[in-house]
mmCIF file of N, CA and C in Angstrom:
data_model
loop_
_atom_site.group_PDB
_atom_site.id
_atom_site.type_symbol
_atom_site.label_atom_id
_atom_site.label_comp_id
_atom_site.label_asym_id
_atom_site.label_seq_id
_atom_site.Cartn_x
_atom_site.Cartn_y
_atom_site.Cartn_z
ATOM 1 N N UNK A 1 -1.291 12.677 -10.544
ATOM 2 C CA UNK A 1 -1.477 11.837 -11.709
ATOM 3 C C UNK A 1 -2.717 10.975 -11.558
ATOM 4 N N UNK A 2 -2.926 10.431 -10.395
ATOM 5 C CA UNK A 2 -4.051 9.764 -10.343
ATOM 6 C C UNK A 2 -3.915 8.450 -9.361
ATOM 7 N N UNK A 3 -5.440 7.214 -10.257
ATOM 8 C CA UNK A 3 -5.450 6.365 -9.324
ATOM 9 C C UNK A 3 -5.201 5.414 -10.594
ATOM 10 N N UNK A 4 -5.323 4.017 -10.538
ATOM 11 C CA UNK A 4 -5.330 3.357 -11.943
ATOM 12 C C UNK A 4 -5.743 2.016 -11.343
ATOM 13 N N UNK A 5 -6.667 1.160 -12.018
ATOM 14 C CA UNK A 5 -7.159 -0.419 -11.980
ATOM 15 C C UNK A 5 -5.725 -1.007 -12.696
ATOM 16 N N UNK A 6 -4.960 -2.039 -11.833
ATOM 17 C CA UNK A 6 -4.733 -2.857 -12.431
ATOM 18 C C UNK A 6 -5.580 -3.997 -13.126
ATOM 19 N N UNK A 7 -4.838 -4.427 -14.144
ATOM 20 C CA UNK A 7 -5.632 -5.809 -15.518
ATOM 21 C C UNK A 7 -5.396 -6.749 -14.500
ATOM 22 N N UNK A 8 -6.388 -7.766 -13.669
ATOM 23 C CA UNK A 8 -5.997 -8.425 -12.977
ATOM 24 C C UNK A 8 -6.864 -9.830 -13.281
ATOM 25 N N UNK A 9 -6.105 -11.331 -13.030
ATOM 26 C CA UNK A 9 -7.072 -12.323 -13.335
ATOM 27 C C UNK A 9 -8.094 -12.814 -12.144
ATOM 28 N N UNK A 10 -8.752 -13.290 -12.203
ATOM 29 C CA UNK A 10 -9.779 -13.207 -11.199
ATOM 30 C C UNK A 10 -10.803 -11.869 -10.807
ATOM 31 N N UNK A 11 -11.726 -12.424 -10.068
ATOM 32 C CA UNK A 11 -12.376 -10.809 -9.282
ATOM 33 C C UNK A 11 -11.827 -9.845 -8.587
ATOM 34 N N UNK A 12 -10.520 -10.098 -8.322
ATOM 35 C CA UNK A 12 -9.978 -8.748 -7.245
ATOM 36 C C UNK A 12 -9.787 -7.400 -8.231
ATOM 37 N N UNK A 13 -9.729 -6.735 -7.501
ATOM 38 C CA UNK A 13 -9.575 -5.289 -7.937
ATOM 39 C C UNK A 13 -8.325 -4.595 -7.452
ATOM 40 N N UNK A 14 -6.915 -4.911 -8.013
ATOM 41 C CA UNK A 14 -6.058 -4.422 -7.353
ATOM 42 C C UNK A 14 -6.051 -2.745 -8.452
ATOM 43 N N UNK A 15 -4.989 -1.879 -7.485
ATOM 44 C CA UNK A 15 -4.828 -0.709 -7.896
ATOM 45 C C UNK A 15 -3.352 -0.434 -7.566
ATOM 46 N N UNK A 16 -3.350 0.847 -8.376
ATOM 47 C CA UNK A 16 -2.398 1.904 -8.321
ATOM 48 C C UNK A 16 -2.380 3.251 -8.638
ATOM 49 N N UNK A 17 -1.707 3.839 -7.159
ATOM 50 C CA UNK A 17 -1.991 5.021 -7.117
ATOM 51 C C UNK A 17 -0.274 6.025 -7.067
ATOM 52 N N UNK A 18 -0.424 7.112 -7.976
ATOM 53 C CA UNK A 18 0.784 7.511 -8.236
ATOM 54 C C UNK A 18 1.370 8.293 -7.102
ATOM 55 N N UNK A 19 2.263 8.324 -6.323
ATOM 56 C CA UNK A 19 2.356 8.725 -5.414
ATOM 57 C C UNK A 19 3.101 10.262 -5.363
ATOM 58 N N UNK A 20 4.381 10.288 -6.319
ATOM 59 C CA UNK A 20 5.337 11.274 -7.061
ATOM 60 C C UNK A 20 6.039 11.185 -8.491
ATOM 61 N N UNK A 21 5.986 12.210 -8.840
ATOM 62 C CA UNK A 21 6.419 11.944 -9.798
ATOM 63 C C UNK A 21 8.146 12.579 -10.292
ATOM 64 N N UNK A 22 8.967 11.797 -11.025
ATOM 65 C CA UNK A 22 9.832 12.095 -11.281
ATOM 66 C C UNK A 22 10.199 12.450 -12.634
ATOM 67 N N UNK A 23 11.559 13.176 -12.799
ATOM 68 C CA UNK A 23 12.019 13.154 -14.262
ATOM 69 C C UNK A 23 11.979 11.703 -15.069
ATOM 70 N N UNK A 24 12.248 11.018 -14.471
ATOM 71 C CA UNK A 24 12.491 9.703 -15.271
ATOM 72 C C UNK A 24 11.603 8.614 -15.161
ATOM 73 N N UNK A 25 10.104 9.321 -14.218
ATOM 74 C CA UNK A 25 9.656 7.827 -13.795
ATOM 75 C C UNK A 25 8.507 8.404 -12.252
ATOM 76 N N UNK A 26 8.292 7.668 -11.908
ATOM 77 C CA UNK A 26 6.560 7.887 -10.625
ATOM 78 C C UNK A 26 6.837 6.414 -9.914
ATOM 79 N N UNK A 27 6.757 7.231 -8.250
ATOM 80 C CA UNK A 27 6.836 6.704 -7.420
ATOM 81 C C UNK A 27 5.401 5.954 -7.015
ATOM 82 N N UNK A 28 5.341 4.973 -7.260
ATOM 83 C CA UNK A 28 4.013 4.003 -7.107
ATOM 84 C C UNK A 28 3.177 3.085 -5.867
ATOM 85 N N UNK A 29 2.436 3.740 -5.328
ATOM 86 C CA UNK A 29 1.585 2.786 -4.388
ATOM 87 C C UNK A 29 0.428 1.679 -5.061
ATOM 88 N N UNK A 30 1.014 0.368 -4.870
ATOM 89 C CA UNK A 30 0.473 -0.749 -5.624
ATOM 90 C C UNK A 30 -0.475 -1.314 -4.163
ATOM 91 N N UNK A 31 -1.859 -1.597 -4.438
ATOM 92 C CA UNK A 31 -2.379 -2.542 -3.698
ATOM 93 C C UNK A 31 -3.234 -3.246 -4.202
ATOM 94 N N UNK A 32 -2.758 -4.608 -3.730
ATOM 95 C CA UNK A 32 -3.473 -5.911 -3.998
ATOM 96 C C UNK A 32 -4.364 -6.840 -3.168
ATOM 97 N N UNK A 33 -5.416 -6.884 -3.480
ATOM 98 C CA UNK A 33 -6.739 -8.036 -2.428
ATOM 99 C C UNK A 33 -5.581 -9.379 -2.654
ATOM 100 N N UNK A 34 -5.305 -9.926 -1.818
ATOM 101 C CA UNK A 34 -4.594 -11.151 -1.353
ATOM 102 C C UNK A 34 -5.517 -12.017 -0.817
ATOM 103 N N UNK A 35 -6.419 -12.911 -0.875
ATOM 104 C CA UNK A 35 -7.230 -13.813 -0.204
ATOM 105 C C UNK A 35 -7.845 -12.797 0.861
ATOM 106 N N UNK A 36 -8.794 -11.827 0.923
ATOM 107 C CA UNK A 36 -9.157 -10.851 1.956
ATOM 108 C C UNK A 36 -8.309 -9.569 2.414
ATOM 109 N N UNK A 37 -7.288 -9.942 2.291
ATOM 110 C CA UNK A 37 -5.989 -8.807 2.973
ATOM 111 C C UNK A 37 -5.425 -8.158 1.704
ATOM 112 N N UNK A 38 -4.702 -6.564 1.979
ATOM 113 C CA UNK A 38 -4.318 -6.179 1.254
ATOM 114 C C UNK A 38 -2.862 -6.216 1.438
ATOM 115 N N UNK A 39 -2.356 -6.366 0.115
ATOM 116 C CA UNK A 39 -0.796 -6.444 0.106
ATOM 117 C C UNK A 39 -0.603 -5.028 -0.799
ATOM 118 N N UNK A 40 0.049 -4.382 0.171
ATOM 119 C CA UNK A 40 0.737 -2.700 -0.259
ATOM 120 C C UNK A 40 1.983 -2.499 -0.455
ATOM 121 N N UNK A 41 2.698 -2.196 -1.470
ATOM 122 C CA UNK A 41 4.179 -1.947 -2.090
ATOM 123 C C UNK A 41 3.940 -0.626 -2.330
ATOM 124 N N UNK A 42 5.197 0.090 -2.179
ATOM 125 C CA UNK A 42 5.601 1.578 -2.975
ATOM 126 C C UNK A 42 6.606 0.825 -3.716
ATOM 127 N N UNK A 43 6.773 1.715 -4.469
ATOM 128 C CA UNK A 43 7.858 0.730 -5.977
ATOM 129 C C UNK A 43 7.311 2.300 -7.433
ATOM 130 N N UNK A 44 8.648 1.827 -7.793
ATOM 131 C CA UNK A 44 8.899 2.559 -8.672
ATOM 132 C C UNK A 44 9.207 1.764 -10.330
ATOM 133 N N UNK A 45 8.558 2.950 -10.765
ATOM 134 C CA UNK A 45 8.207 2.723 -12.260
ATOM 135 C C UNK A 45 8.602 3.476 -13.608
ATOM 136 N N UNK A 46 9.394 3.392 -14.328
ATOM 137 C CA UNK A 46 9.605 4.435 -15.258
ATOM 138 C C UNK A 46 8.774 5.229 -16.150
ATOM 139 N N UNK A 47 8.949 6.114 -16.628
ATOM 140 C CA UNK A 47 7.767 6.538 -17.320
ATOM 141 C C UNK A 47 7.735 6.015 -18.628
ATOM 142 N N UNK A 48 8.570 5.274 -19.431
ATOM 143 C CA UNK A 48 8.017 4.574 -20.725
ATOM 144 C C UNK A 48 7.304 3.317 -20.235
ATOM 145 N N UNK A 49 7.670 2.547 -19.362
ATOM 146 C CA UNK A 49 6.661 1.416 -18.942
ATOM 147 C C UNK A 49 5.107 1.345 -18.351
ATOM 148 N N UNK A 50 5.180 2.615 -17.577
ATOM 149 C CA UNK A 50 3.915 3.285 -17.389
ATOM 150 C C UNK A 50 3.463 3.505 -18.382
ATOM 151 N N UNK A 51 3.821 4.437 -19.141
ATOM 152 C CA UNK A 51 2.894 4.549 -20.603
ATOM 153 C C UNK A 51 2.386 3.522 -21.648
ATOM 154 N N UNK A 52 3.805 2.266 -21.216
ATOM 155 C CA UNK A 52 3.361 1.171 -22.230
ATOM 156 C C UNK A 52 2.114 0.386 -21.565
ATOM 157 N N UNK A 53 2.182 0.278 -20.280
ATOM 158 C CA UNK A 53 0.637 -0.311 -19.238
ATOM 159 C C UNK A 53 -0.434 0.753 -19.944
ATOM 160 N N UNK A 54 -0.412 1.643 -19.979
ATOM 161 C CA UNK A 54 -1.870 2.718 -20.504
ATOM 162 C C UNK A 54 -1.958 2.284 -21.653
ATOM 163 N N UNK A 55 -1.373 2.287 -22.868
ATOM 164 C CA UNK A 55 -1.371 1.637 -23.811
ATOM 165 C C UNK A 55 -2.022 0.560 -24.056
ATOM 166 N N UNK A 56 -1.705 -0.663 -23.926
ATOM 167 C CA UNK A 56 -1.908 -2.247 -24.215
ATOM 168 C C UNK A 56 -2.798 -2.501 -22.658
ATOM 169 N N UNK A 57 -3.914 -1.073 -22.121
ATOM 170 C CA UNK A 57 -4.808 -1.594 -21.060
ATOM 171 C C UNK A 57 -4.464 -1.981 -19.409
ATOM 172 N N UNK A 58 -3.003 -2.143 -19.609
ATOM 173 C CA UNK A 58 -3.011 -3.205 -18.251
ATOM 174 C C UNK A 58 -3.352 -2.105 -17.103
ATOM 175 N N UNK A 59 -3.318 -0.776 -17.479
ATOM 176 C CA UNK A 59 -3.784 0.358 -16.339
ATOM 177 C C UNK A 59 -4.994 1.016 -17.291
ATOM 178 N N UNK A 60 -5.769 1.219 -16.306
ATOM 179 C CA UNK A 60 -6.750 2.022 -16.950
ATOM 180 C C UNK A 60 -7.232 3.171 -15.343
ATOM 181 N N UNK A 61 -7.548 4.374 -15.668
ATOM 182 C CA UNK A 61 -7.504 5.230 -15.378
ATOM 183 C C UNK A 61 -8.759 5.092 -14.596
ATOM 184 N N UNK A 62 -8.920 5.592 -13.305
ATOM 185 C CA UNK A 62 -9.939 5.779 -12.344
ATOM 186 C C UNK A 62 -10.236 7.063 -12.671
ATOM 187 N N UNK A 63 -11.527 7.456 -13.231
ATOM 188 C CA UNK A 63 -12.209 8.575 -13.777
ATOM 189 C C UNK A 63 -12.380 9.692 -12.307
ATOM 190 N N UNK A 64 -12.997 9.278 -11.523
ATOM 191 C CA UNK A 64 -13.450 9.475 -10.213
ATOM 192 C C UNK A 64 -13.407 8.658 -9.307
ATOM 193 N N UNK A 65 -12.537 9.291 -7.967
ATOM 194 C CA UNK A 65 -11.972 8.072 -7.151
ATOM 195 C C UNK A 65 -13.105 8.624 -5.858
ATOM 196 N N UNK A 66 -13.196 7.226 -5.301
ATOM 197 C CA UNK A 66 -14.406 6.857 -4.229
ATOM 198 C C UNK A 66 -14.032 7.658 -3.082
ATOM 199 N N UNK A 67 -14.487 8.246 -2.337
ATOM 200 C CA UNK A 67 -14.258 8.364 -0.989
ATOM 201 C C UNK A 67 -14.979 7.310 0.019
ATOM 202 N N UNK A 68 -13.527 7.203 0.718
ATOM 203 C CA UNK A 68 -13.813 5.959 1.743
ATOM 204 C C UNK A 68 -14.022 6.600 3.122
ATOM 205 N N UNK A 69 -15.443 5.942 3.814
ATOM 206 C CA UNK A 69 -15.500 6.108 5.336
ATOM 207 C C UNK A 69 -14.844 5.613 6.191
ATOM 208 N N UNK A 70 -14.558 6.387 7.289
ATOM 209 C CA UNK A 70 -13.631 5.480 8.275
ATOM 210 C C UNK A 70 -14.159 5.537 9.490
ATOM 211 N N UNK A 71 -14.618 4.605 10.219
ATOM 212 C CA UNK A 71 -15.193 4.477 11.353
ATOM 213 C C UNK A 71 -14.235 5.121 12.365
ATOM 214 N N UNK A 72 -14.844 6.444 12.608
ATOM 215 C CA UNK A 72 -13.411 6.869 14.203
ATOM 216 C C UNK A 72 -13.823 6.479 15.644
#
């Protein structure tokens, strides 16, 4: 399904990324910039509330997602 910007106040850039999906609903990896640190939840979401976030903006769709380097 994808990645998605949460509508967030301030400069952070939190996200969500769909992890599985179900009959009734998508299993959700939420992460949030916390003062420098990230705060990571899996949490679950139904699929009419998801759709109502795409709707009224509060998710908007990551067109093309970044690849990140990782120092090994």
């Amino acid at each position: 399904m994808g990645t998605y910007i949460l509508k967030s106040i301030g400069k952070t850039t939190d996200y969500m990324t769909v992890v599985r999906e179900m009959d009734d609903g998508y299993v959700v990896r939420i992460v949030r910039d916390k003062d420098g640190y990230e705060d990571v939840k899996t949490d679950y979401i139904s699929k009419a509330l998801f759709e109502s976030c795409l709707r009224t903006g509060y998710l908007t769709k990551v067109e093309q997602e970044e690849k990140v380097a990782v120092n090994t």
